[in-house]
């Protein structure tokens, strides 16, 4: 049964382009007798000291409100999302669903050292406290972060778009590599679906974002290797892994990672590396890379549009998951 009330979709400032493309996909598949979906009007007032205040310029009373925002740094982006959720609830929205293509702070998913915060749990608590009724996100740094939420979480995977892209390339002697031991499960899932062998890169870190050494475990020589990961930050690990794999006789090394954070000179590092190609998605905006010679952006907007539509209409979303 379809809802008797309406859907309203708004985008915070970090995900305007992503939201516009989601709207295009939603309208392309909407029934002819239903009105066209439009991106809602959301204004953000900025104070001189840096404080800001979002305001919905359209009524959301009784509506199911979808708020799109990747919580990339700086912290303003997650704060903007929290304020928008609060504003929607106070404006009598029926439900507020936070659509977070990239869920920031997810690397802080446990106490791995004394006296550190668990940022992912804090972010989950903040979203719930602000009034979110549901969260949609993509490729969390650790699957167990879903359990940090006391509300439903729809967790989709970029394998939905990466696997078809890789299949079309028809690589011979394909191998899937994990950049570290923590990525072994993801690499094994890709390898199983693509009938490829698995390589595990074991790394040691000197400190955060600084790799000390990398060794490769598995058959490398003559293989066309694709390193799979959930994110690329500084690209230090990725480029060093590619160098090690090529030195061991790999035919080529590529990479696919869901979230292209690409901080601290990562783009230049990738261009100067042994990597033949790097695939990322548009969960983190990078309009400057649309025609890049080495970095290819694959869109997740159609996947999110499908999830939004199915959840709104109480339909199963099982087919939108791969692994």
PDB file of C-alpha atoms in Angstrom:
ATOM      1  CA  UNK A   1       0.000   0.000   0.000  1.00  0.00           C
ATOM      2  CA  UNK A   2       1.338   3.445  -0.900  1.00  0.00           C
ATOM      3  CA  UNK A   3       1.558   6.213   1.687  1.00  0.00           C
ATOM      4  CA  UNK A   4      -1.352   8.592   1.957  1.00  0.00           C
ATOM      5  CA  UNK A   5       1.056  11.396   2.834  1.00  0.00           C
ATOM      6  CA  UNK A   6       3.800  12.919   0.772  1.00  0.00           C
ATOM      7  CA  UNK A   7       7.549  12.530   0.428  1.00  0.00           C
ATOM      8  CA  UNK A   8       9.749  15.607   0.885  1.00  0.00           C
ATOM      9  CA  UNK A   9      13.422  15.442  -0.007  1.00  0.00           C
ATOM     10  CA  UNK A  10      15.972  18.036   1.102  1.00  0.00           C
ATOM     11  CA  UNK A  11      19.741  18.281   0.733  1.00  0.00           C
ATOM     12  CA  UNK A  12      22.199  19.892   3.101  1.00  0.00           C
ATOM     13  CA  UNK A  13      25.091  21.851   1.643  1.00  0.00           C
ATOM     14  CA  UNK A  14      27.628  19.011   1.314  1.00  0.00           C
ATOM     15  CA  UNK A  15      25.390  16.821  -0.883  1.00  0.00           C
ATOM     16  CA  UNK A  16      23.430  19.144  -3.177  1.00  0.00           C
ATOM     17  CA  UNK A  17      24.619  17.587  -6.437  1.00  0.00           C
ATOM     18  CA  UNK A  18      24.154  14.030  -5.145  1.00  0.00           C
ATOM     19  CA  UNK A  19      20.579  14.837  -4.095  1.00  0.00           C
ATOM     20  CA  UNK A  20      19.744  16.413  -7.478  1.00  0.00           C
ATOM     21  CA  UNK A  21      20.786  13.209  -9.259  1.00  0.00           C
ATOM     22  CA  UNK A  22      18.797  11.080  -6.802  1.00  0.00           C
ATOM     23  CA  UNK A  23      15.725  13.200  -7.637  1.00  0.00           C
ATOM     24  CA  UNK A  24      16.302  12.627 -11.371  1.00  0.00           C
ATOM     25  CA  UNK A  25      16.301   8.848 -10.847  1.00  0.00           C
ATOM     26  CA  UNK A  26      13.216   8.996  -8.607  1.00  0.00           C
ATOM     27  CA  UNK A  27      11.283  10.958 -11.245  1.00  0.00           C
ATOM     28  CA  UNK A  28      12.441   8.681 -14.063  1.00  0.00           C
ATOM     29  CA  UNK A  29      10.721   5.710 -12.395  1.00  0.00           C
ATOM     30  CA  UNK A  30       7.700   7.365 -10.792  1.00  0.00           C
ATOM     31  CA  UNK A  31       4.184   6.287 -11.895  1.00  0.00           C
ATOM     32  CA  UNK A  32       2.581   8.586 -14.469  1.00  0.00           C
ATOM     33  CA  UNK A  33      -0.270   9.504 -12.106  1.00  0.00           C
ATOM     34  CA  UNK A  34       2.084  10.734  -9.363  1.00  0.00           C
ATOM     35  CA  UNK A  35       3.406  14.327  -9.219  1.00  0.00           C
ATOM     36  CA  UNK A  36       7.031  15.083 -10.007  1.00  0.00           C
ATOM     37  CA  UNK A  37       9.353  15.040  -7.006  1.00  0.00           C
ATOM     38  CA  UNK A  38      11.306  18.245  -6.448  1.00  0.00           C
ATOM     39  CA  UNK A  39      14.198  19.086  -4.186  1.00  0.00           C
ATOM     40  CA  UNK A  40      12.832  21.016  -1.220  1.00  0.00           C
ATOM     41  CA  UNK A  41      13.914  24.546  -0.346  1.00  0.00           C
ATOM     42  CA  UNK A  42      16.322  24.644   2.574  1.00  0.00           C
ATOM     43  CA  UNK A  43      18.080  27.862   3.576  1.00  0.00           C
ATOM     44  CA  UNK A  44      21.056  28.173   5.918  1.00  0.00           C
ATOM     45  CA  UNK A  45      21.629  31.464   7.715  1.00  0.00           C
ATOM     46  CA  UNK A  46      25.261  32.115   8.603  1.00  0.00           C
ATOM     47  CA  UNK A  47      26.347  34.210  11.584  1.00  0.00           C
ATOM     48  CA  UNK A  48      29.621  36.115  11.573  1.00  0.00           C
ATOM     49  CA  UNK A  49      31.133  33.925  14.291  1.00  0.00           C
ATOM     50  CA  UNK A  50      30.607  30.758  12.207  1.00  0.00           C
ATOM     51  CA  UNK A  51      27.341  29.602  13.790  1.00  0.00           C
ATOM     52  CA  UNK A  52      24.621  28.704  11.297  1.00  0.00           C
ATOM     53  CA  UNK A  53      20.896  27.954  11.340  1.00  0.00           C
ATOM     54  CA  UNK A  54      19.024  25.844   8.746  1.00  0.00           C
ATOM     55  CA  UNK A  55      15.399  26.660   7.913  1.00  0.00           C
ATOM     56  CA  UNK A  56      12.885  24.737   5.813  1.00  0.00           C
ATOM     57  CA  UNK A  57      11.202  27.138   3.410  1.00  0.00           C
ATOM     58  CA  UNK A  58       8.577  24.507   2.482  1.00  0.00           C
ATOM     59  CA  UNK A  59       6.043  22.986   4.862  1.00  0.00           C
ATOM     60  CA  UNK A  60       6.970  19.478   6.050  1.00  0.00           C
ATOM     61  CA  UNK A  61       3.948  18.927   8.310  1.00  0.00           C
ATOM     62  CA  UNK A  62       2.844  15.303   8.126  1.00  0.00           C
ATOM     63  CA  UNK A  63       5.463  14.434   5.488  1.00  0.00           C
ATOM     64  CA  UNK A  64       8.116  11.750   5.338  1.00  0.00           C
ATOM     65  CA  UNK A  65      11.243  13.889   5.137  1.00  0.00           C
ATOM     66  CA  UNK A  66      14.451  12.568   3.584  1.00  0.00           C
ATOM     67  CA  UNK A  67      17.549  14.593   4.457  1.00  0.00           C
ATOM     68  CA  UNK A  68      20.625  13.928   2.304  1.00  0.00           C
ATOM     69  CA  UNK A  69      24.032  14.772   3.677  1.00  0.00           C
ATOM     70  CA  UNK A  70      27.421  13.075   3.671  1.00  0.00           C
ATOM     71  CA  UNK A  71      29.035  13.824   7.019  1.00  0.00           C
ATOM     72  CA  UNK A  72      32.483  14.516   5.598  1.00  0.00           C
ATOM     73  CA  UNK A  73      34.787  16.808   7.582  1.00  0.00           C
ATOM     74  CA  UNK A  74      34.584  19.508   8.798  1.00  0.00           C
ATOM     75  CA  UNK A  75      32.255  18.858  11.724  1.00  0.00           C
ATOM     76  CA  UNK A  76      29.902  21.549  10.357  1.00  0.00           C
ATOM     77  CA  UNK A  77      28.440  18.931   7.998  1.00  0.00           C
ATOM     78  CA  UNK A  78      27.227  16.549  10.697  1.00  0.00           C
ATOM     79  CA  UNK A  79      26.066  19.524  12.804  1.00  0.00           C
ATOM     80  CA  UNK A  80      24.067  20.861   9.846  1.00  0.00           C
ATOM     81  CA  UNK A  81      22.391  17.480   9.406  1.00  0.00           C
ATOM     82  CA  UNK A  82      21.540  17.294  13.124  1.00  0.00           C
ATOM     83  CA  UNK A  83      20.031  20.796  13.081  1.00  0.00           C
ATOM     84  CA  UNK A  84      17.962  19.931   9.997  1.00  0.00           C
ATOM     85  CA  UNK A  85      16.620  16.771  11.640  1.00  0.00           C
ATOM     86  CA  UNK A  86      15.674  18.780  14.719  1.00  0.00           C
ATOM     87  CA  UNK A  87      14.024  21.486  12.599  1.00  0.00           C
ATOM     88  CA  UNK A  88      11.987  18.906  10.659  1.00  0.00           C
ATOM     89  CA  UNK A  89      10.728  17.240  13.846  1.00  0.00           C
ATOM     90  CA  UNK A  90       9.792  20.597  15.346  1.00  0.00           C
ATOM     91  CA  UNK A  91       7.942  21.415  12.103  1.00  0.00           C
ATOM     92  CA  UNK A  92       5.748  18.316  12.635  1.00  0.00           C
ATOM     93  CA  UNK A  93       7.238  16.006  10.026  1.00  0.00           C
ATOM     94  CA  UNK A  94       5.748  12.521  10.316  1.00  0.00           C
ATOM     95  CA  UNK A  95       9.121  10.786   9.870  1.00  0.00           C
ATOM     96  CA  UNK A  96      12.660  12.018   9.321  1.00  0.00           C
ATOM     97  CA  UNK A  97      15.066   9.738   7.477  1.00  0.00           C
ATOM     98  CA  UNK A  98      18.742  10.660   7.376  1.00  0.00           C
ATOM     99  CA  UNK A  99      20.306   9.612   4.062  1.00  0.00           C
ATOM    100  CA  UNK A 100      24.058   9.625   4.689  1.00  0.00           C
ATOM    101  CA  UNK A 101      26.010   8.391   1.641  1.00  0.00           C
ATOM    102  CA  UNK A 102      29.280   8.710   3.575  1.00  0.00           C
ATOM    103  CA  UNK A 103      28.974   8.203   7.345  1.00  0.00           C
ATOM    104  CA  UNK A 104      31.847  10.146   8.890  1.00  0.00           C
ATOM    105  CA  UNK A 105      33.646   9.283  12.140  1.00  0.00           C
ATOM    106  CA  UNK A 106      33.138   5.586  11.310  1.00  0.00           C
ATOM    107  CA  UNK A 107      36.839   4.766  11.683  1.00  0.00           C
ATOM    108  CA  UNK A 108      36.412   5.353  15.421  1.00  0.00           C
ATOM    109  CA  UNK A 109      34.384   2.173  15.960  1.00  0.00           C
ATOM    110  CA  UNK A 110      36.130   0.776  19.060  1.00  0.00           C
ATOM    111  CA  UNK A 111      38.600   1.616  21.817  1.00  0.00           C
ATOM    112  CA  UNK A 112      41.771   0.414  20.140  1.00  0.00           C
ATOM    113  CA  UNK A 113      43.962   2.496  22.474  1.00  0.00           C
ATOM    114  CA  UNK A 114      43.509   3.818  26.025  1.00  0.00           C
ATOM    115  CA  UNK A 115      41.617   7.072  26.537  1.00  0.00           C
ATOM    116  CA  UNK A 116      40.108   7.487  23.060  1.00  0.00           C
ATOM    117  CA  UNK A 117      36.522   8.183  22.006  1.00  0.00           C
ATOM    118  CA  UNK A 118      34.252   5.843  20.036  1.00  0.00           C
ATOM    119  CA  UNK A 119      33.204   8.479  17.523  1.00  0.00           C
ATOM    120  CA  UNK A 120      30.923   6.217  15.473  1.00  0.00           C
ATOM    121  CA  UNK A 121      28.787   5.415  18.515  1.00  0.00           C
ATOM    122  CA  UNK A 122      28.629   9.091  19.486  1.00  0.00           C
ATOM    123  CA  UNK A 123      27.533  10.048  15.955  1.00  0.00           C
ATOM    124  CA  UNK A 124      24.811   7.357  16.078  1.00  0.00           C
ATOM    125  CA  UNK A 125      23.583   8.666  19.431  1.00  0.00           C
ATOM    126  CA  UNK A 126      23.513  12.249  18.141  1.00  0.00           C
ATOM    127  CA  UNK A 127      21.414  11.311  15.110  1.00  0.00           C
ATOM    128  CA  UNK A 128      18.915   9.491  17.317  1.00  0.00           C
ATOM    129  CA  UNK A 129      18.818  12.317  19.869  1.00  0.00           C
ATOM    130  CA  UNK A 130      18.165  14.855  17.096  1.00  0.00           C
ATOM    131  CA  UNK A 131      15.080  12.857  16.096  1.00  0.00           C
ATOM    132  CA  UNK A 132      16.062  10.675  13.129  1.00  0.00           C
ATOM    133  CA  UNK A 133      13.646   7.764  12.643  1.00  0.00           C
ATOM    134  CA  UNK A 134      15.840   5.853  10.191  1.00  0.00           C
ATOM    135  CA  UNK A 135      19.295   6.017   8.610  1.00  0.00           C
ATOM    136  CA  UNK A 136      20.389   5.050   5.090  1.00  0.00           C
ATOM    137  CA  UNK A 137      24.101   4.792   4.452  1.00  0.00           C
ATOM    138  CA  UNK A 138      26.724   3.076   2.325  1.00  0.00           C
ATOM    139  CA  UNK A 139      29.771   0.911   3.100  1.00  0.00           C
ATOM    140  CA  UNK A 140      30.319   1.630   6.773  1.00  0.00           C
ATOM    141  CA  UNK A 141      33.946   1.269   7.818  1.00  0.00           C
ATOM    142  CA  UNK A 142      32.835  -1.641  10.009  1.00  0.00           C
ATOM    143  CA  UNK A 143      29.553  -3.528   9.536  1.00  0.00           C
ATOM    144  CA  UNK A 144      28.966  -3.734  13.293  1.00  0.00           C
ATOM    145  CA  UNK A 145      28.388   0.044  13.429  1.00  0.00           C
ATOM    146  CA  UNK A 146      24.805  -0.779  12.395  1.00  0.00           C
ATOM    147  CA  UNK A 147      24.400  -2.131  15.927  1.00  0.00           C
ATOM    148  CA  UNK A 148      25.305   1.259  17.404  1.00  0.00           C
ATOM    149  CA  UNK A 149      21.887   2.551  16.286  1.00  0.00           C
ATOM    150  CA  UNK A 150      18.592   2.006  18.110  1.00  0.00           C
ATOM    151  CA  UNK A 151      16.717   2.848  14.897  1.00  0.00           C
ATOM    152  CA  UNK A 152      16.574   0.962  11.557  1.00  0.00           C
ATOM    153  CA  UNK A 153      19.673   1.237   9.353  1.00  0.00           C
ATOM    154  CA  UNK A 154      19.633   0.482   5.622  1.00  0.00           C
ATOM    155  CA  UNK A 155      23.251  -0.339   4.814  1.00  0.00           C
ATOM    156  CA  UNK A 156      23.966  -0.647   1.095  1.00  0.00           C
ATOM    157  CA  UNK A 157      27.219  -1.574  -0.598  1.00  0.00           C
ATOM    158  CA  UNK A 158      29.123  -0.047  -3.513  1.00  0.00           C
ATOM    159  CA  UNK A 159      29.627  -3.576  -4.870  1.00  0.00           C
ATOM    160  CA  UNK A 160      26.215  -2.936  -6.454  1.00  0.00           C
ATOM    161  CA  UNK A 161      27.922  -0.578  -8.934  1.00  0.00           C
ATOM    162  CA  UNK A 162      31.541  -1.755  -8.813  1.00  0.00           C
ATOM    163  CA  UNK A 163      30.908  -5.411  -9.731  1.00  0.00           C
ATOM    164  CA  UNK A 164      29.104  -4.631 -13.042  1.00  0.00           C
ATOM    165  CA  UNK A 165      31.843  -2.114 -13.941  1.00  0.00           C
ATOM    166  CA  UNK A 166      34.603  -4.672 -13.319  1.00  0.00           C
ATOM    167  CA  UNK A 167      32.746  -7.404 -15.257  1.00  0.00           C
ATOM    168  CA  UNK A 168      32.447  -5.165 -18.324  1.00  0.00           C
ATOM    169  CA  UNK A 169      36.236  -4.745 -18.403  1.00  0.00           C
ATOM    170  CA  UNK A 170      36.730  -8.543 -18.765  1.00  0.00           C
ATOM    171  CA  UNK A 171      40.150  -8.677 -17.108  1.00  0.00           C
ATOM    172  CA  UNK A 172      42.134 -11.878 -17.608  1.00  0.00           C
ATOM    173  CA  UNK A 173      43.959 -13.494 -14.651  1.00  0.00           C
ATOM    174  CA  UNK A 174      41.994 -11.312 -12.259  1.00  0.00           C
ATOM    175  CA  UNK A 175      42.930 -11.148  -8.577  1.00  0.00           C
ATOM    176  CA  UNK A 176      41.266  -9.142  -5.812  1.00  0.00           C
ATOM    177  CA  UNK A 177      43.505  -7.685  -3.124  1.00  0.00           C
ATOM    178  CA  UNK A 178      42.760  -6.428   0.374  1.00  0.00           C
ATOM    179  CA  UNK A 179      44.948  -3.464   1.381  1.00  0.00           C
ATOM    180  CA  UNK A 180      45.162  -4.806   4.946  1.00  0.00           C
ATOM    181  CA  UNK A 181      44.011  -7.739   7.079  1.00  0.00           C
ATOM    182  CA  UNK A 182      40.807  -5.909   8.040  1.00  0.00           C
ATOM    183  CA  UNK A 183      39.704  -5.835   4.394  1.00  0.00           C
ATOM    184  CA  UNK A 184      40.059  -9.593   3.848  1.00  0.00           C
ATOM    185  CA  UNK A 185      36.323 -10.270   4.175  1.00  0.00           C
ATOM    186  CA  UNK A 186      35.444  -7.619   1.562  1.00  0.00           C
ATOM    187  CA  UNK A 187      38.147  -8.860  -0.831  1.00  0.00           C
ATOM    188  CA  UNK A 188      36.986 -12.461  -0.456  1.00  0.00           C
ATOM    189  CA  UNK A 189      33.378 -11.468  -1.251  1.00  0.00           C
ATOM    190  CA  UNK A 190      34.442  -9.644  -4.427  1.00  0.00           C
ATOM    191  CA  UNK A 191      36.736 -12.514  -5.453  1.00  0.00           C
ATOM    192  CA  UNK A 192      33.993 -15.099  -4.965  1.00  0.00           C
ATOM    193  CA  UNK A 193      31.502 -13.126  -7.070  1.00  0.00           C
ATOM    194  CA  UNK A 194      34.080 -12.477  -9.823  1.00  0.00           C
ATOM    195  CA  UNK A 195      35.661 -15.965  -9.711  1.00  0.00           C
ATOM    196  CA  UNK A 196      39.053 -14.404  -8.949  1.00  0.00           C
ATOM    197  CA  UNK A 197      41.902 -15.276  -6.619  1.00  0.00           C
ATOM    198  CA  UNK A 198      42.603 -13.344  -3.385  1.00  0.00           C
ATOM    199  CA  UNK A 199      45.703 -11.460  -2.267  1.00  0.00           C
ATOM    200  CA  UNK A 200      46.096 -10.034   1.247  1.00  0.00           C
ATOM    201  CA  UNK A 201      48.419  -7.094   1.916  1.00  0.00           C
ATOM    202  CA  UNK A 202      49.762  -6.988   5.449  1.00  0.00           C
ATOM    203  CA  UNK A 203      50.776  -3.516   6.595  1.00  0.00           C
ATOM    204  CA  UNK A 204      52.339  -1.984   9.670  1.00  0.00           C
ATOM    205  CA  UNK A 205      51.832   1.663  10.565  1.00  0.00           C
ATOM    206  CA  UNK A 206      54.388   4.061  12.007  1.00  0.00           C
ATOM    207  CA  UNK A 207      51.452   6.303  13.082  1.00  0.00           C
ATOM    208  CA  UNK A 208      48.007   7.342  11.808  1.00  0.00           C
ATOM    209  CA  UNK A 209      48.013   7.860   7.999  1.00  0.00           C
ATOM    210  CA  UNK A 210      51.667   6.786   7.787  1.00  0.00           C
ATOM    211  CA  UNK A 211      52.458   3.253   6.551  1.00  0.00           C
ATOM    212  CA  UNK A 212      55.720   1.668   7.710  1.00  0.00           C
ATOM    213  CA  UNK A 213      55.836  -1.453   5.502  1.00  0.00           C
ATOM    214  CA  UNK A 214      53.598  -3.696   3.357  1.00  0.00           C
ATOM    215  CA  UNK A 215      53.979  -7.347   2.365  1.00  0.00           C
ATOM    216  CA  UNK A 216      51.700  -9.267  -0.043  1.00  0.00           C
ATOM    217  CA  UNK A 217      50.329 -12.745   0.676  1.00  0.00           C
ATOM    218  CA  UNK A 218      49.098 -14.739  -2.339  1.00  0.00           C
ATOM    219  CA  UNK A 219      49.870 -15.316  -6.006  1.00  0.00           C
ATOM    220  CA  UNK A 220      50.786 -11.976  -7.589  1.00  0.00           C
ATOM    221  CA  UNK A 221      52.892 -12.635 -10.696  1.00  0.00           C
ATOM    222  CA  UNK A 222      51.078 -12.041 -13.998  1.00  0.00           C
ATOM    223  CA  UNK A 223      47.825 -11.044 -12.297  1.00  0.00           C
ATOM    224  CA  UNK A 224      45.612  -8.061 -13.085  1.00  0.00           C
ATOM    225  CA  UNK A 225      44.958  -6.967  -9.530  1.00  0.00           C
ATOM    226  CA  UNK A 226      42.132  -4.824  -8.141  1.00  0.00           C
ATOM    227  CA  UNK A 227      42.570  -3.548  -4.588  1.00  0.00           C
ATOM    228  CA  UNK A 228      39.165  -3.107  -2.897  1.00  0.00           C
ATOM    229  CA  UNK A 229      38.563  -0.910   0.130  1.00  0.00           C
ATOM    230  CA  UNK A 230      35.849   1.174   1.761  1.00  0.00           C
ATOM    231  CA  UNK A 231      37.704   4.487   1.535  1.00  0.00           C
ATOM    232  CA  UNK A 232      40.780   6.293   0.256  1.00  0.00           C
ATOM    233  CA  UNK A 233      42.010   9.036   2.574  1.00  0.00           C
ATOM    234  CA  UNK A 234      45.608  10.116   1.905  1.00  0.00           C
ATOM    235  CA  UNK A 235      46.148   7.178  -0.518  1.00  0.00           C
ATOM    236  CA  UNK A 236      49.438   6.344   1.199  1.00  0.00           C
ATOM    237  CA  UNK A 237      48.522   2.704   1.888  1.00  0.00           C
ATOM    238  CA  UNK A 238      46.988   2.264  -1.557  1.00  0.00           C
ATOM    239  CA  UNK A 239      49.949   3.630  -3.514  1.00  0.00           C
ATOM    240  CA  UNK A 240      52.485   1.696  -1.454  1.00  0.00           C
ATOM    241  CA  UNK A 241      50.479  -1.526  -1.908  1.00  0.00           C
ATOM    242  CA  UNK A 242      50.382  -0.947  -5.683  1.00  0.00           C
ATOM    243  CA  UNK A 243      54.150  -0.419  -5.717  1.00  0.00           C
ATOM    244  CA  UNK A 244      54.765  -3.645  -3.780  1.00  0.00           C
ATOM    245  CA  UNK A 245      52.416  -5.662  -6.015  1.00  0.00           C
ATOM    246  CA  UNK A 246      54.006  -4.361  -9.218  1.00  0.00           C
ATOM    247  CA  UNK A 247      57.487  -5.150  -7.847  1.00  0.00           C
ATOM    248  CA  UNK A 248      56.335  -8.736  -7.323  1.00  0.00           C
ATOM    249  CA  UNK A 249      55.386  -9.103 -11.009  1.00  0.00           C
ATOM    250  CA  UNK A 250      51.731  -8.029 -11.222  1.00  0.00           C
ATOM    251  CA  UNK A 251      50.554  -7.286 -14.775  1.00  0.00           C
ATOM    252  CA  UNK A 252      48.563  -4.270 -13.565  1.00  0.00           C
ATOM    253  CA  UNK A 253      47.162  -2.831 -10.346  1.00  0.00           C
ATOM    254  CA  UNK A 254      43.884  -0.943 -10.032  1.00  0.00           C
ATOM    255  CA  UNK A 255      41.776   0.034  -7.047  1.00  0.00           C
ATOM    256  CA  UNK A 256      38.142   0.588  -6.194  1.00  0.00           C
ATOM    257  CA  UNK A 257      37.069   2.296  -2.992  1.00  0.00           C
ATOM    258  CA  UNK A 258      33.619   3.520  -2.076  1.00  0.00           C
ATOM    259  CA  UNK A 259      34.458   6.797  -0.372  1.00  0.00           C
ATOM    260  CA  UNK A 260      37.089   8.996  -2.000  1.00  0.00           C
ATOM    261  CA  UNK A 261      38.099  11.340   0.811  1.00  0.00           C
ATOM    262  CA  UNK A 262      41.318  12.153  -1.074  1.00  0.00           C
ATOM    263  CA  UNK A 263      42.911  14.389   1.526  1.00  0.00           C
ATOM    264  CA  UNK A 264      46.487  15.533   2.013  1.00  0.00           C
ATOM    265  CA  UNK A 265      47.725  15.394  -1.570  1.00  0.00           C
ATOM    266  CA  UNK A 266      46.048  12.060  -2.330  1.00  0.00           C
ATOM    267  CA  UNK A 267      45.161  12.945  -5.938  1.00  0.00           C
ATOM    268  CA  UNK A 268      48.737  13.864  -6.821  1.00  0.00           C
ATOM    269  CA  UNK A 269      49.977  10.746  -5.034  1.00  0.00           C
ATOM    270  CA  UNK A 270      47.626   8.558  -7.118  1.00  0.00           C
ATOM    271  CA  UNK A 271      48.708  10.231 -10.370  1.00  0.00           C
ATOM    272  CA  UNK A 272      52.371   9.570  -9.544  1.00  0.00           C
ATOM    273  CA  UNK A 273      51.779   5.961  -8.460  1.00  0.00           C
ATOM    274  CA  UNK A 274      51.911   2.569 -10.163  1.00  0.00           C
ATOM    275  CA  UNK A 275      48.097   2.408 -10.177  1.00  0.00           C
ATOM    276  CA  UNK A 276      46.568   2.082 -13.653  1.00  0.00           C
ATOM    277  CA  UNK A 277      43.113   3.279 -12.533  1.00  0.00           C
ATOM    278  CA  UNK A 278      41.230   4.167  -9.353  1.00  0.00           C
ATOM    279  CA  UNK A 279      37.450   3.836  -9.017  1.00  0.00           C
ATOM    280  CA  UNK A 280      35.548   5.810  -6.401  1.00  0.00           C
ATOM    281  CA  UNK A 281      31.870   6.683  -5.967  1.00  0.00           C
ATOM    282  CA  UNK A 282      30.186  10.065  -5.607  1.00  0.00           C
ATOM    283  CA  UNK A 283      29.306   9.631  -1.903  1.00  0.00           C
ATOM    284  CA  UNK A 284      31.933  12.316  -1.289  1.00  0.00           C
ATOM    285  CA  UNK A 285      31.685  15.149  -3.865  1.00  0.00           C
ATOM    286  CA  UNK A 286      34.649  15.677  -6.209  1.00  0.00           C
ATOM    287  CA  UNK A 287      33.381  17.700  -9.210  1.00  0.00           C
ATOM    288  CA  UNK A 288      36.986  18.594 -10.104  1.00  0.00           C
ATOM    289  CA  UNK A 289      37.689  14.924 -10.940  1.00  0.00           C
ATOM    290  CA  UNK A 290      34.897  14.373 -13.488  1.00  0.00           C
ATOM    291  CA  UNK A 291      37.339  14.134 -16.417  1.00  0.00           C
ATOM    292  CA  UNK A 292      40.381  12.910 -14.513  1.00  0.00           C
ATOM    293  CA  UNK A 293      42.795  10.697 -16.448  1.00  0.00           C
ATOM    294  CA  UNK A 294      43.267   8.126 -13.685  1.00  0.00           C
ATOM    295  CA  UNK A 295      40.389   8.501 -11.196  1.00  0.00           C
ATOM    296  CA  UNK A 296      36.936   7.326 -12.362  1.00  0.00           C
ATOM    297  CA  UNK A 297      33.775   8.237 -10.445  1.00  0.00           C
ATOM    298  CA  UNK A 298      30.947   5.694 -10.455  1.00  0.00           C
ATOM    299  CA  UNK A 299      27.607   7.034  -9.209  1.00  0.00           C
ATOM    300  CA  UNK A 300      25.633   5.600  -6.278  1.00  0.00           C
ATOM    301  CA  UNK A 301      22.677   7.936  -6.839  1.00  0.00           C
ATOM    302  CA  UNK A 302      20.498   5.388  -8.663  1.00  0.00           C
ATOM    303  CA  UNK A 303      21.034   2.851  -5.867  1.00  0.00           C
ATOM    304  CA  UNK A 304      20.018   5.390  -3.217  1.00  0.00           C
ATOM    305  CA  UNK A 305      17.000   6.482  -5.277  1.00  0.00           C
ATOM    306  CA  UNK A 306      15.858   2.863  -5.431  1.00  0.00           C
ATOM    307  CA  UNK A 307      16.290   2.394  -1.680  1.00  0.00           C
ATOM    308  CA  UNK A 308      14.442   5.634  -0.882  1.00  0.00           C
ATOM    309  CA  UNK A 309      11.529   4.711  -3.133  1.00  0.00           C
ATOM    310  CA  UNK A 310      11.233   1.149  -1.808  1.00  0.00           C
ATOM    311  CA  UNK A 311      11.465   2.119   1.860  1.00  0.00           C
ATOM    312  CA  UNK A 312       8.877   4.858   1.348  1.00  0.00           C
ATOM    313  CA  UNK A 313       6.480   2.355  -0.228  1.00  0.00           C
ATOM    314  CA  UNK A 314       7.240  -0.467   2.259  1.00  0.00           C
ATOM    315  CA  UNK A 315       8.792  -2.659  -0.430  1.00  0.00           C
ATOM    316  CA  UNK A 316      11.581  -5.191   0.076  1.00  0.00           C
ATOM    317  CA  UNK A 317      15.090  -3.865  -0.530  1.00  0.00           C
ATOM    318  CA  UNK A 318      16.814  -7.272  -0.496  1.00  0.00           C
ATOM    319  CA  UNK A 319      17.693  -7.074  -4.203  1.00  0.00           C
ATOM    320  CA  UNK A 320      19.626  -3.863  -3.601  1.00  0.00           C
ATOM    321  CA  UNK A 321      22.179  -5.665  -1.459  1.00  0.00           C
ATOM    322  CA  UNK A 322      25.091  -7.699  -2.810  1.00  0.00           C
ATOM    323  CA  UNK A 323      27.697  -7.797  -0.026  1.00  0.00           C
TER     324      UNK A 323
END
